[in-house]
Coordinates of C-alpha atoms in Angstrom, one line a residue:
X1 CA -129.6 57.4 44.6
X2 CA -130.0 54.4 42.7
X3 CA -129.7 55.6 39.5
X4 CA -126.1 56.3 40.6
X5 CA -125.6 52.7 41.7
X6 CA -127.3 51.8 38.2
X7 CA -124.3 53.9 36.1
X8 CA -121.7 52.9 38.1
X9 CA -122.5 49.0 37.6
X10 CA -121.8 50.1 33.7
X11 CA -118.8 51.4 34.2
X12 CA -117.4 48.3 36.5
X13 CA -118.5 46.2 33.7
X14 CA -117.1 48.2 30.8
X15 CA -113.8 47.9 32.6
X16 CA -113.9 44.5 33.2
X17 CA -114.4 43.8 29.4
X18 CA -111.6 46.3 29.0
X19 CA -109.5 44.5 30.9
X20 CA -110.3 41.1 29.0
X21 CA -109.6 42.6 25.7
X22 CA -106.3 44.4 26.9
X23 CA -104.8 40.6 28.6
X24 CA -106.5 38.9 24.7
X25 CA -104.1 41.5 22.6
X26 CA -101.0 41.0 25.0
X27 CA -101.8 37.0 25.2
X28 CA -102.1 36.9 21.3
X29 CA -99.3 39.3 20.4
X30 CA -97.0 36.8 22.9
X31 CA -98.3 34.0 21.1
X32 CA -100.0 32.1 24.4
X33 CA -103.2 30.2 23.3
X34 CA -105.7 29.9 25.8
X35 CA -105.3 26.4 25.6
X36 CA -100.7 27.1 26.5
X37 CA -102.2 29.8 29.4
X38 CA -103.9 26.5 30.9
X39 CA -101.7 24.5 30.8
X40 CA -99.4 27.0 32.5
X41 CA -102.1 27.2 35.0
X42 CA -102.4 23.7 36.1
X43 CA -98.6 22.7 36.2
X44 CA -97.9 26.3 38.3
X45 CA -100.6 24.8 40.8
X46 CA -99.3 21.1 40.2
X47 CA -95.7 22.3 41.5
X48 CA -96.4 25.3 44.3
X49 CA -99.1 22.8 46.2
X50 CA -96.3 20.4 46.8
X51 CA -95.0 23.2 49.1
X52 CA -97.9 25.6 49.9
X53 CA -101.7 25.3 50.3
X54 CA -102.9 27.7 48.2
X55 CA -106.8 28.7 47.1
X56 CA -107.2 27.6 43.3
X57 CA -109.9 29.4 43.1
X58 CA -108.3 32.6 43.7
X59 CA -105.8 32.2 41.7
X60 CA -105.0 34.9 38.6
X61 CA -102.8 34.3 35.7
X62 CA -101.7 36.6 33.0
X63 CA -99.3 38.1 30.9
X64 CA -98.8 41.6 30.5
X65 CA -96.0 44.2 29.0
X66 CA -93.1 45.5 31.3
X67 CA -90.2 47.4 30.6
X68 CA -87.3 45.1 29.0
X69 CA -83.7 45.6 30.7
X70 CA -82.4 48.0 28.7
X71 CA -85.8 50.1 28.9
X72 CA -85.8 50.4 25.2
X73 CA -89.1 48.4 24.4
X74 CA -91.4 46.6 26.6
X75 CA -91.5 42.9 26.8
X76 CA -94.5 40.1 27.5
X77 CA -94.2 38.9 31.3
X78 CA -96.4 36.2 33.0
X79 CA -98.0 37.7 36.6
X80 CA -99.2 35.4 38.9
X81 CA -101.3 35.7 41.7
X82 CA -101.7 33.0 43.9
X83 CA -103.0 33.4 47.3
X84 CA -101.6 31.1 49.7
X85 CA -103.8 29.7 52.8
X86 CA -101.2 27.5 54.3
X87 CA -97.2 26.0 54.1
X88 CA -96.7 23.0 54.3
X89 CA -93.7 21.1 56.1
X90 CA -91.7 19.6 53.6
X91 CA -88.3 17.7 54.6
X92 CA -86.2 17.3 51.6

């Protein structure tokens, strides 16, 4: 049995870095530095914790490819993921 566990640990991992490469190429073909993907980081958590609570550390930012309007080509898109532990009350 634990040679099972042993070859599936592999496989997590060699998706993992599969997935790293795959967001690297989509990052570098949109032109977003890690140093721009960041920066987009910190003001996105800069401007939703003036409303929300949320758990930085659980947070996941990335671009990826979607299908443009016209379905014709894909275009880069910026996914977030930001789970949210709390609202806040905010009286504008």
């Amino acid at each position: 049995m634990r040679w099972f566990r042993f070859f599936r640990k592999k496989n997590a991992s060699r998706e993992v870095a599969k997935d790293r490469l795959k967001l690297l190429l989509v990052s570098d073909r949109a032109g977003c530095t890690p140093d721009i993907m960041e920066s987009i980081k910190n003001d996105l958590i800069h401007v939703i914790s003036k409303y929300m609570e949320i758990d930085t550390n659980g947070l996941e930012i990335k671009i990826t490819r979607t299908a443009s309007e016209d379905s014709r080509e894909t275009v880069p898109a910026l996914y977030a993921n930001i789970p949210i532990v709390n609202l806040r009350n905010v009286k504008g």
